Tab-separated table of C-alpha atoms and ligand atoms in Angstrom:
chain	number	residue	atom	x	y	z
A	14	UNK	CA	75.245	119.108	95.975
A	15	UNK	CA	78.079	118.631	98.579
A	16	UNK	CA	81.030	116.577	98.363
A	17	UNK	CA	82.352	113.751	100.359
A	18	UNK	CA	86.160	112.811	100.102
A	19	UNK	CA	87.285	109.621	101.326
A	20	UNK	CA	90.980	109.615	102.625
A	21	UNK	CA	93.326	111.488	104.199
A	22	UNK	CA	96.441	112.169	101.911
A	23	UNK	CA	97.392	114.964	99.112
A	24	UNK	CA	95.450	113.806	96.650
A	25	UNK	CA	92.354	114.008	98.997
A	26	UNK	CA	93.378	117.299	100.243
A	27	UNK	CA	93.967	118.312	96.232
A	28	UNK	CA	90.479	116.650	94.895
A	29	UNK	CA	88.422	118.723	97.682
A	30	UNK	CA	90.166	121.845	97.873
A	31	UNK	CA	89.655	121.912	93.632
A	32	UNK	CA	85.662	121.532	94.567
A	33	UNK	CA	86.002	123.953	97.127
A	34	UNK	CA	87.041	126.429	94.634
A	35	UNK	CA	84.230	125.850	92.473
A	36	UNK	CA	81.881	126.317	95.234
A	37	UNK	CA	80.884	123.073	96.351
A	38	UNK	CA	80.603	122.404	99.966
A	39	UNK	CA	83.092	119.417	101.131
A	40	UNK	CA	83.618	116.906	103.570
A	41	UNK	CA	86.495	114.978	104.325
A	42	UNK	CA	86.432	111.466	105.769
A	43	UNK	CA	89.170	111.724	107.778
A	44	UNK	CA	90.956	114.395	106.202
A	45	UNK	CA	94.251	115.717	107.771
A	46	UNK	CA	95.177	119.053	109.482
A	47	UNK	CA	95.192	120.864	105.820
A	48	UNK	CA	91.345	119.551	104.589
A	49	UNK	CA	89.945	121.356	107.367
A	50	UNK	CA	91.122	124.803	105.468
A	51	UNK	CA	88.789	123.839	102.592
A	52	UNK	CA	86.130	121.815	103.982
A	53	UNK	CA	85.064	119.656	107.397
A	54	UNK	CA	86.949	117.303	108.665
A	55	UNK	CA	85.025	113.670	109.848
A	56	UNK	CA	85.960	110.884	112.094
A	57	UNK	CA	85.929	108.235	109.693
A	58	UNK	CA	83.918	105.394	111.098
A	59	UNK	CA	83.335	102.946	108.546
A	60	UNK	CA	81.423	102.678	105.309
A	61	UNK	CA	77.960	101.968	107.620
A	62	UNK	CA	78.348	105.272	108.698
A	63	UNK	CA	78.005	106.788	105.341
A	64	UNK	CA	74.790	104.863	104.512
A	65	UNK	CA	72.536	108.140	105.280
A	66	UNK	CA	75.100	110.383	103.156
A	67	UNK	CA	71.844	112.260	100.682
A	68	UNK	CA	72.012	110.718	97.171
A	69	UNK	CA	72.198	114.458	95.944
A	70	UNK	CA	75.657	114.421	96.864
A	71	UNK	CA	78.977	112.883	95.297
A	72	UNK	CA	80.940	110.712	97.049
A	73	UNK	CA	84.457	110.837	96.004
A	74	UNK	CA	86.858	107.813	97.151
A	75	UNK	CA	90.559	108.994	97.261
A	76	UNK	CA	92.221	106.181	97.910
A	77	UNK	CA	91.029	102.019	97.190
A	78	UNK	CA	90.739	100.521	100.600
A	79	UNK	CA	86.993	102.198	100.367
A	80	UNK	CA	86.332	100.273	97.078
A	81	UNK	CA	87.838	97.298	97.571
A	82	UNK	CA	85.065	97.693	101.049
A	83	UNK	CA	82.577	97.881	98.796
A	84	UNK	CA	81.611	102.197	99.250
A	85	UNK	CA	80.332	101.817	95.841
A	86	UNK	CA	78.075	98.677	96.335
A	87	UNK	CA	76.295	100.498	99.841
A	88	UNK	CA	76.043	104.180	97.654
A	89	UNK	CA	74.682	104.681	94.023
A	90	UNK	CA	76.350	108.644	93.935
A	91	UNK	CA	79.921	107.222	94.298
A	92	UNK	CA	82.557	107.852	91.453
A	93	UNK	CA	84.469	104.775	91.436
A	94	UNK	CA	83.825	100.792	90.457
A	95	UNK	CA	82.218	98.752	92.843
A	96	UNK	CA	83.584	95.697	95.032
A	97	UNK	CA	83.924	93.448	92.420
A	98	UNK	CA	85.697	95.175	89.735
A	99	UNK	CA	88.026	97.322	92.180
A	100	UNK	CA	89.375	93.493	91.905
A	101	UNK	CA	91.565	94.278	89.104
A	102	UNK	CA	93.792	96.389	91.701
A	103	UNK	CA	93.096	94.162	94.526
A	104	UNK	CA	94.214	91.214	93.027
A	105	UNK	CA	97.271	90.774	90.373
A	106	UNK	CA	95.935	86.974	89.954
A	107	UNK	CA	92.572	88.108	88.653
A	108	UNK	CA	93.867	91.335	86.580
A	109	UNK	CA	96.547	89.259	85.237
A	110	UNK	CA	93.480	86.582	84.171
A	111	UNK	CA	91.443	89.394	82.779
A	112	UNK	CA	93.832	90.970	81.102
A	113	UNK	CA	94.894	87.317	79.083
A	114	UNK	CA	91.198	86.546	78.724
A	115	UNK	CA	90.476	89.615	76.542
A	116	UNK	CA	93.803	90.336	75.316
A	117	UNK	CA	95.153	92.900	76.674
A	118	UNK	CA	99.095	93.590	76.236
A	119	UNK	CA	100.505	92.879	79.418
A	120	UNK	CA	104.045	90.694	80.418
A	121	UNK	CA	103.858	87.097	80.045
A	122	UNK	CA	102.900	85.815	83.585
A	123	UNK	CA	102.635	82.645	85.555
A	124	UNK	CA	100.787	82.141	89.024
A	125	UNK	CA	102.136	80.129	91.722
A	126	UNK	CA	100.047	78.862	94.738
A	127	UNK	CA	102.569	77.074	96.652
A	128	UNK	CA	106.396	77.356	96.794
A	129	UNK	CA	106.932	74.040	94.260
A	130	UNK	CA	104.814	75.404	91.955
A	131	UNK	CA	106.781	78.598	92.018
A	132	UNK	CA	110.022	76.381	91.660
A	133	UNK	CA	108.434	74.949	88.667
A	134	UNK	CA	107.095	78.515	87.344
A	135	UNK	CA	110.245	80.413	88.186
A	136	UNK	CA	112.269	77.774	85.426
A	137	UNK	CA	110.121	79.285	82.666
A	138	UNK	CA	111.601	82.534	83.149
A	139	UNK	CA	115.094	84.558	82.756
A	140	UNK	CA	116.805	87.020	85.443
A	141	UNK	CA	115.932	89.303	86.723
A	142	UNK	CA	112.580	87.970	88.448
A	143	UNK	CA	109.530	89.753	88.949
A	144	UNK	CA	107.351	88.369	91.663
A	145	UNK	CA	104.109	89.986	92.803
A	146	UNK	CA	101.308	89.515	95.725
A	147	UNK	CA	98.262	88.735	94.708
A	148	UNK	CA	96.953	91.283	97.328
A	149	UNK	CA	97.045	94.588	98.041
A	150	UNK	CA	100.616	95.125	99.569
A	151	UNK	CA	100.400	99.268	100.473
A	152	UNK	CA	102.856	99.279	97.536
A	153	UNK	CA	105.161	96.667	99.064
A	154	UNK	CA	104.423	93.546	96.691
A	155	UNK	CA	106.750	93.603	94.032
A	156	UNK	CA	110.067	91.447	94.270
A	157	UNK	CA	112.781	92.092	91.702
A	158	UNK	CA	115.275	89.933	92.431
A	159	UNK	CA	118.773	88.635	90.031
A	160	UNK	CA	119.171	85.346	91.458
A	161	UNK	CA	116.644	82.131	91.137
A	162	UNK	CA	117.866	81.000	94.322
A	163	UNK	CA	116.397	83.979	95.596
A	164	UNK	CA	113.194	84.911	93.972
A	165	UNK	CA	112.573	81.511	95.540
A	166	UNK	CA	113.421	82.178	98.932
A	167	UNK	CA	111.587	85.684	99.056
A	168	UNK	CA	108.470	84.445	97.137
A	169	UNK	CA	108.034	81.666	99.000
A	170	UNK	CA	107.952	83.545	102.490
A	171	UNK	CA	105.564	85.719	100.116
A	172	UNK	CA	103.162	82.808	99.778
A	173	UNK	CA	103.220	81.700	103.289
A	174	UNK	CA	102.730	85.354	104.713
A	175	UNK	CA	106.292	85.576	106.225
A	176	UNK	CA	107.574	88.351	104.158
A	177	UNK	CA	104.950	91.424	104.535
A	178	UNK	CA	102.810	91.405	107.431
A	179	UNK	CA	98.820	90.884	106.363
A	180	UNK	CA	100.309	89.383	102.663
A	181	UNK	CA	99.605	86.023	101.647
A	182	UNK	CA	98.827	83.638	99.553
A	183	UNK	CA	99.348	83.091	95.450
A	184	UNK	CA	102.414	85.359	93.376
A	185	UNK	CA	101.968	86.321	89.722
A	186	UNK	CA	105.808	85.811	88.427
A	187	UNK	CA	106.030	88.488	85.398
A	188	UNK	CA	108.078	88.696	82.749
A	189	UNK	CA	110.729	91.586	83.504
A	190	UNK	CA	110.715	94.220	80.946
A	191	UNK	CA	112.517	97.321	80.192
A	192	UNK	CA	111.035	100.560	78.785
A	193	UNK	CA	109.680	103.775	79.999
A	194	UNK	CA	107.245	104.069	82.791
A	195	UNK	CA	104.050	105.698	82.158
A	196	UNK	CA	100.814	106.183	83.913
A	197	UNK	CA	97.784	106.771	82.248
A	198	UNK	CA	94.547	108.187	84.170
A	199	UNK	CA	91.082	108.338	82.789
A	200	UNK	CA	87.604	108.839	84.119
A	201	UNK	CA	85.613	106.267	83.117
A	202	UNK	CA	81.436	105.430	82.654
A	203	UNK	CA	80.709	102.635	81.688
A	204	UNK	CA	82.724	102.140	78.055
A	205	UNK	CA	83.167	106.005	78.001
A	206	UNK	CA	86.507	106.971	79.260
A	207	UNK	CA	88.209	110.168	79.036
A	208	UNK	CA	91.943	110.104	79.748
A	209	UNK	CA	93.516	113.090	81.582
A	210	UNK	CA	96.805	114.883	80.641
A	211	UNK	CA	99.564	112.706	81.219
A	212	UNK	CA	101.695	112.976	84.381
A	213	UNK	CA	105.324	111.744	85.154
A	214	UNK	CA	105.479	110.170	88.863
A	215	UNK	CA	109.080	109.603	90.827
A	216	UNK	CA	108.762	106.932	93.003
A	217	UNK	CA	112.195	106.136	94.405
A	218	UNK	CA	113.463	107.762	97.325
A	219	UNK	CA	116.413	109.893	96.061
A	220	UNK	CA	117.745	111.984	93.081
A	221	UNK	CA	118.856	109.693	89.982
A	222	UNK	CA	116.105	107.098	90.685
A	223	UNK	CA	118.098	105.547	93.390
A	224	UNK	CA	116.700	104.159	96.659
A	225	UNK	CA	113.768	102.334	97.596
A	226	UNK	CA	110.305	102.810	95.881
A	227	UNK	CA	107.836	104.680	97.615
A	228	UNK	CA	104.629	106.124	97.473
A	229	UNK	CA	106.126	109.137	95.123
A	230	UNK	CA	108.738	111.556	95.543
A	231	UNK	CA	107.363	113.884	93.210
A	232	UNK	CA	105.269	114.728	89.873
A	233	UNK	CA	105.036	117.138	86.957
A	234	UNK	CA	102.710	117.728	84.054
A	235	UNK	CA	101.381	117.477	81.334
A	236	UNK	CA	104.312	115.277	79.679
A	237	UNK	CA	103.947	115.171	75.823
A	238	UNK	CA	103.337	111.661	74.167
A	239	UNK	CA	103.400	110.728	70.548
A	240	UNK	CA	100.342	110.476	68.961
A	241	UNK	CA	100.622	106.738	67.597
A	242	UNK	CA	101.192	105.905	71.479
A	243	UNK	CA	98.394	107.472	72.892
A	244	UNK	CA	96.141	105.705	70.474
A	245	UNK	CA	97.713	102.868	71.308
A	246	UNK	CA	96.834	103.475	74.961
A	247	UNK	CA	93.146	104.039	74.163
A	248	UNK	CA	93.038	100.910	72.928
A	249	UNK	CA	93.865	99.816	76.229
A	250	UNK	CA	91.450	101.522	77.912
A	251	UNK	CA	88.555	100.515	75.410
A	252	UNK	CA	89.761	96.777	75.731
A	253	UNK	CA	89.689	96.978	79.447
A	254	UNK	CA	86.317	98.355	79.669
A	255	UNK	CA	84.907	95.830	76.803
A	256	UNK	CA	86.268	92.855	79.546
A	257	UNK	CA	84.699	95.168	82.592
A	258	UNK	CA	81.540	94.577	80.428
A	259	UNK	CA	81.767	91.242	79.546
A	260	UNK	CA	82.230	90.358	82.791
A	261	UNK	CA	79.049	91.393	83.387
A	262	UNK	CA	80.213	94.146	86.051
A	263	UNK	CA	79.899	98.321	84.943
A	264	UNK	CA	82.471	100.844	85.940
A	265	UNK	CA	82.291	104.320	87.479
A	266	UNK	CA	85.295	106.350	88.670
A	267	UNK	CA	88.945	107.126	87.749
A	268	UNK	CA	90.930	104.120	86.254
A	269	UNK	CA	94.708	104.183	86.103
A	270	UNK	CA	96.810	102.185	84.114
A	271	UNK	CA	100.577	101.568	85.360
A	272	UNK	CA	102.167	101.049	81.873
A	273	UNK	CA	105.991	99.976	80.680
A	274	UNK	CA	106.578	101.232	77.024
A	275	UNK	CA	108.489	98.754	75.885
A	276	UNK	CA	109.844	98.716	71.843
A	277	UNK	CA	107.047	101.323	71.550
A	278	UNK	CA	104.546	98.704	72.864
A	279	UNK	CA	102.422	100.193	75.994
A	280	UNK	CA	102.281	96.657	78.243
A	281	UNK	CA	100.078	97.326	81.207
A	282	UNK	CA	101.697	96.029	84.763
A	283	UNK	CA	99.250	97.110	86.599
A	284	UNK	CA	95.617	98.489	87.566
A	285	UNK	CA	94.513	100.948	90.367
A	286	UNK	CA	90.713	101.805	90.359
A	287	UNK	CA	91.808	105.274	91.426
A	288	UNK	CA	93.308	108.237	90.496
A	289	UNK	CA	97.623	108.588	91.375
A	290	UNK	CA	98.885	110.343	94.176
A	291	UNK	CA	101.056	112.505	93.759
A	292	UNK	CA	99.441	112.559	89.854
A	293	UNK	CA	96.121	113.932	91.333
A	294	UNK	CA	98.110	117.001	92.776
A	295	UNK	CA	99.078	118.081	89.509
A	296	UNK	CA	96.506	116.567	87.680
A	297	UNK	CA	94.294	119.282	89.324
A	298	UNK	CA	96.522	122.072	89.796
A	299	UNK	CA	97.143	122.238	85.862
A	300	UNK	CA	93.324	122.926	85.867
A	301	UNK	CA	91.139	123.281	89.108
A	302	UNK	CA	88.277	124.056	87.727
A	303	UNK	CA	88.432	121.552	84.309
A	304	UNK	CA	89.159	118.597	86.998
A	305	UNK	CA	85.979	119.445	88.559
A	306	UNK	CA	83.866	119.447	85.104
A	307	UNK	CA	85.213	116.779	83.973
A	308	UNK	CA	84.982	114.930	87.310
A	309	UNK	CA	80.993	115.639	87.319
A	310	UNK	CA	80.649	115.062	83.607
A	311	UNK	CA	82.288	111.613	83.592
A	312	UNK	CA	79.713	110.858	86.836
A	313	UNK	CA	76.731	111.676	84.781
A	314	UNK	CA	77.995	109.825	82.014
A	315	UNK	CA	78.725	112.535	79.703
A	316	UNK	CA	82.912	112.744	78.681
A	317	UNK	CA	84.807	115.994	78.899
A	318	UNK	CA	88.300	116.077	78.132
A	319	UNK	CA	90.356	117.586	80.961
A	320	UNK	CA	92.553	120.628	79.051
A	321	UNK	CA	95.756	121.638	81.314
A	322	UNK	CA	96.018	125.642	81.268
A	323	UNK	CA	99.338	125.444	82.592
A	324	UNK	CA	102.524	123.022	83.373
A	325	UNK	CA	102.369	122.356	87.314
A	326	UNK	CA	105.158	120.518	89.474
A	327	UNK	CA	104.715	118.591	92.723
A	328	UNK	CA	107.937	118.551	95.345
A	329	UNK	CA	106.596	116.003	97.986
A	330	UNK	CA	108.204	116.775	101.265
A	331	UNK	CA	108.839	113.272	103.280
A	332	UNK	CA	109.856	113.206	106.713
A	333	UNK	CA	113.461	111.258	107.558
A	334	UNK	CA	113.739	107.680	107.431
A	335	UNK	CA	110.540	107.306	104.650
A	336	UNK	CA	109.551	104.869	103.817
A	337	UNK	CA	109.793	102.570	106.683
A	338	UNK	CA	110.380	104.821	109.768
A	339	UNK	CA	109.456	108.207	109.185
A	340	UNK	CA	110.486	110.816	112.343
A	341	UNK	CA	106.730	112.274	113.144
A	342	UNK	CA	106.052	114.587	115.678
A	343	UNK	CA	108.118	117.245	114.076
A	344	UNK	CA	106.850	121.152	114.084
A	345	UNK	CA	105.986	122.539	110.730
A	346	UNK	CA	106.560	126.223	110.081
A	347	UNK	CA	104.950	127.256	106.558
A	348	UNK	CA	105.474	130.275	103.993
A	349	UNK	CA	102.695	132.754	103.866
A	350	UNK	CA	101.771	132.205	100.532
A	351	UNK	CA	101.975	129.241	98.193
A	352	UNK	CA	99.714	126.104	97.142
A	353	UNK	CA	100.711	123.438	99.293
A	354	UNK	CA	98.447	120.435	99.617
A	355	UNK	CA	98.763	118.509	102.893
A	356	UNK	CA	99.379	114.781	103.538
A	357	UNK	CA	100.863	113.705	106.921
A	358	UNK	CA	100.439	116.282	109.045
A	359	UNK	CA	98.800	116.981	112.577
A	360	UNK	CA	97.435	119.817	114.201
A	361	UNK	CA	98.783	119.866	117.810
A	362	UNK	CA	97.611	122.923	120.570
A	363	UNK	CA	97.244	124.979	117.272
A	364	UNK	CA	100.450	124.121	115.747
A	365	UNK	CA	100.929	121.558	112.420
A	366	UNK	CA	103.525	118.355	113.050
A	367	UNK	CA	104.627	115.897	111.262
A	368	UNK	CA	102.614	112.954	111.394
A	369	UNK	CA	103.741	110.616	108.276
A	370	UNK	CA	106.255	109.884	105.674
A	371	UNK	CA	104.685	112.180	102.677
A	372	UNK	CA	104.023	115.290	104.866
A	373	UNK	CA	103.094	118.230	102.454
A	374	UNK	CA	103.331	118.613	98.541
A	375	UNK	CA	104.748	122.049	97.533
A	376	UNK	CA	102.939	122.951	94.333
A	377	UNK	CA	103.924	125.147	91.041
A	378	UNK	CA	102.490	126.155	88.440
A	379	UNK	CA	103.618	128.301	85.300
A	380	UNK	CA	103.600	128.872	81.589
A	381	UNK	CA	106.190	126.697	81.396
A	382	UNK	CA	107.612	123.504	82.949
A	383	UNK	CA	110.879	125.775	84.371
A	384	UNK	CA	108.536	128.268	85.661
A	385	UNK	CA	106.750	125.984	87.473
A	386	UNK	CA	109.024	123.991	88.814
A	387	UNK	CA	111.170	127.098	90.079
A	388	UNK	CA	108.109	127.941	92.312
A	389	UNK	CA	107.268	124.397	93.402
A	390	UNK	CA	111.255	124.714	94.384
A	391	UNK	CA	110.986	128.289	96.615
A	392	UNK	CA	107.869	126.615	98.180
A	393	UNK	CA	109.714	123.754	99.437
A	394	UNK	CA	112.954	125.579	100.318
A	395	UNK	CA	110.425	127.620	102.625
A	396	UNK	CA	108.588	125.341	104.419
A	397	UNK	CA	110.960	124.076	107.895
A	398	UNK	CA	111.123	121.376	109.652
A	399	UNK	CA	113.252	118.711	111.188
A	400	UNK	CA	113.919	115.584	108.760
A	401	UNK	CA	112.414	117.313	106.102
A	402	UNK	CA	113.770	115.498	102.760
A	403	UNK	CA	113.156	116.017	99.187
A	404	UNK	CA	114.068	115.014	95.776
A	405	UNK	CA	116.067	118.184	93.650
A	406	UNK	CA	115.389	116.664	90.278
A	407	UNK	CA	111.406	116.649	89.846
A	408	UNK	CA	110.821	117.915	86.596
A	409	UNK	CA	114.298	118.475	85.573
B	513	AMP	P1	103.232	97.273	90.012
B	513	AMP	O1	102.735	97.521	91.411
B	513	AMP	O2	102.770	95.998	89.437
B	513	AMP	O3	103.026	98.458	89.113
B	513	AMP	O4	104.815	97.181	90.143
B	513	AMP	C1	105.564	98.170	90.828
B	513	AMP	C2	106.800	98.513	90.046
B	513	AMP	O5	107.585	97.332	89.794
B	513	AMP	C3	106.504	99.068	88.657
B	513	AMP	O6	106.262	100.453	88.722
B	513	AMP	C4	107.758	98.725	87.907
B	513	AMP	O7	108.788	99.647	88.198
B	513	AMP	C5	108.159	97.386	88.505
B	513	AMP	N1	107.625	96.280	87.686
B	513	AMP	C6	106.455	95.622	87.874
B	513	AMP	N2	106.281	94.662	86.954
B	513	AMP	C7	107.355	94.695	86.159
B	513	AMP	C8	107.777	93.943	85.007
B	513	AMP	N3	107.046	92.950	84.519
B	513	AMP	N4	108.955	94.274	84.427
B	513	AMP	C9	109.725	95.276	84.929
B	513	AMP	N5	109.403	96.002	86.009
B	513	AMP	C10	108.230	95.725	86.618
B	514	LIG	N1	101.767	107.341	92.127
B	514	LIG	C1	101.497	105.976	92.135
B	514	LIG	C2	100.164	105.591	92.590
B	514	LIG	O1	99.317	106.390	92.917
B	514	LIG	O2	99.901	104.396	92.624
């Protein structure tokens, strides 16, 4: 059996470099400059092209553009939903329907298809304002705004497709809640679903949770979580898959649930029909060769519980001026030794550059969280380049 990854970030380069070291044979589809250490690299021409892919082997999607395409609806050996349920991540509108249909604890929502419904919508809710795209937004689609005023001046540009290039259309407003952010992962088969260790992601920019959001800063693992809660949040998971059911659709792959605790309440604010990234990264480094049992098992339909062996931190190097304008082209000199799983980064006459905001994530691993975050730290202190920027408080 050989294994076909689908993407090109960290969590591609992680997911294929655990298989790797199990023995598997991989290909990457594209890949980046640090896949081609642990497997071939592709040109990645389309989901036609991997129509002749054997059915012996797996095809693993990284990231959802290639299941929202439909991967899974051209391929039977895919791990991951096909077309039409990869819908609950590709549109809030019908996740946020699905989710009231079988009652599943999420914010109290309203949709808006024009800007005076929105006027009308926004009236039944109190600052601050949550407003989201119905479509996928590369992470972009979420207003939180104070004013009224202005959630309806941003979400109406929203709906007419003047506020994020390729976004438009219908806005979910959500009820804004405090809590804790959590993200849960599972592999899923049908109604079997087996949730991995839990994983804490940092997605704004600097130290304190202050900036913008981006794709994540960092990770660490596995985060403790009372017992009463993580019942609570297989709940979720087996009400989820129930609706997947009823809706007459079945589900393959990872499923990842974007949760607020709120009063000790898990409310779910969002699917993806993937695993995280940067929660892959440690998701596998606490346990290379568990993720890949587990991986297989879940595919075959029977569950294995993913055991970490270790804690494991992820320091995500980003290249100045991420998210929006990140300086590329930069020469990377890297450490001898270390775990580092590569995002954007080119190879150039031999030599690795900068080629995207999230350019490498320094891994560590160790018996304990201090341990491992200490060596994620050295790693990234190591690694040069120009613009290179990082978060100091992962995992402290
Ligand atoms: P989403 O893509 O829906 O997960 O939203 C992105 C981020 O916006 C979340 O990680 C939260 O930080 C924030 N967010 C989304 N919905 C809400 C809500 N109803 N209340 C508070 N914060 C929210
Ligand atoms: N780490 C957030 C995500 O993968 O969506």
């Amino acid at each position: 059996m050989r294994v076909h990854v689908l993407g090109s970030g960290g969590r591609e380069h992680a997911m294929g470099w655990a298989f790797k070291k199990c023995g598997f044979e991989v290909h990457f589809y594209p890949g980046n400059a640090g896949t081609k250490r642990d497997g071939v690299n592709h040109p990645y021409k389309g989901l036609d092209a991997l129509k002749d892919l054997s059915e012996d082997d797996l095809i693993l999607p990284g990231s959802e553009e290639f299941l929202v395409e439909g991967v899974a609806n051209l391929k039977k050996n895919v791990f991951g939903p096909v077309r039409e349920a990869a819908r609950l991540e590709s549109s809030k509108v019908f996740a946020k329907e699905f989710m009231k249909k079988y009652g599943i604890r999420t914010p109290r929502f309203e949709i808006a298809r024009n800007p005076d419904e929105l006027r009308e919508k926004l009236k039944r809710f109190s600052p601050p304002y949550v407003i989201k795209a119905d479509g996928l937004a590369r992470g972009k689609g979420v207003l939180i705004v104070s004013g009224e005023e202005e959630a309806l001046e941003k979400g109406s540009k929203l709906i007419n497709g003047q506020l994020i290039e390729g976004v438009k259309g219908p806005v979910v407003v959500d009820e804004y809640l405090t809590g804790e952010e959590l993200s849960a992962i599972a592999v899923v088969n049908g109604r079997k679903f087996s949730i991995f260790p839990f994983v804490r992601d940092y997605k704004r920019l600097m130290d304190g949770d202050r900036g913008p959001n981006t794709g994540g800063m960092g990770s660490w693992g596995p985060v403790n979580i009372a017992e009463s809660l993580l019942g609570k949040i297989e709940e979720l998971f087996d009400r989820t898959l129930w609706g997947v059911e009823m809706e007459g659709l079945t589900y393959k792959g990872f499923l990842y649930l974007g949760l607020m605790i709120h009063d000790g309440e898990p409310f779910i604010l969002e699917y993806n029909v993937r695993s995280g990234d940067p929660e892959t990264e440690v998701i596998v480094a606490m346990n290379p060769a568990g993720f890949v049992e587990t991986v297989l098992s879940a595919f075959r339909g029977e569950m294995k519980k993913l055991e970490p062996k270790c804690y494991a931190v992820d320091v995500v190097l980003a290249s100045q001026g991420y998210p929006d304008t990140p300086l590329k082209g930069k020469e990377i000199s890297l450490p001898e030794d270390g775990l580092i799983f590569f995002a954007g980064v080119e190879e150039r006459n031999g030599r690795f550059v900068t080629a995207g905001g999230r350019v490498l994530h320094c891994m560590g691993t160790g018996a304990t969280k201090e341990e491992a975050r200490k060596r994620a730290y050295e790693l990234a202190e190591a690694v040069q380049f120009e613009g290179k920027i990082f978060r100091r408080d992962i995992a402290s």
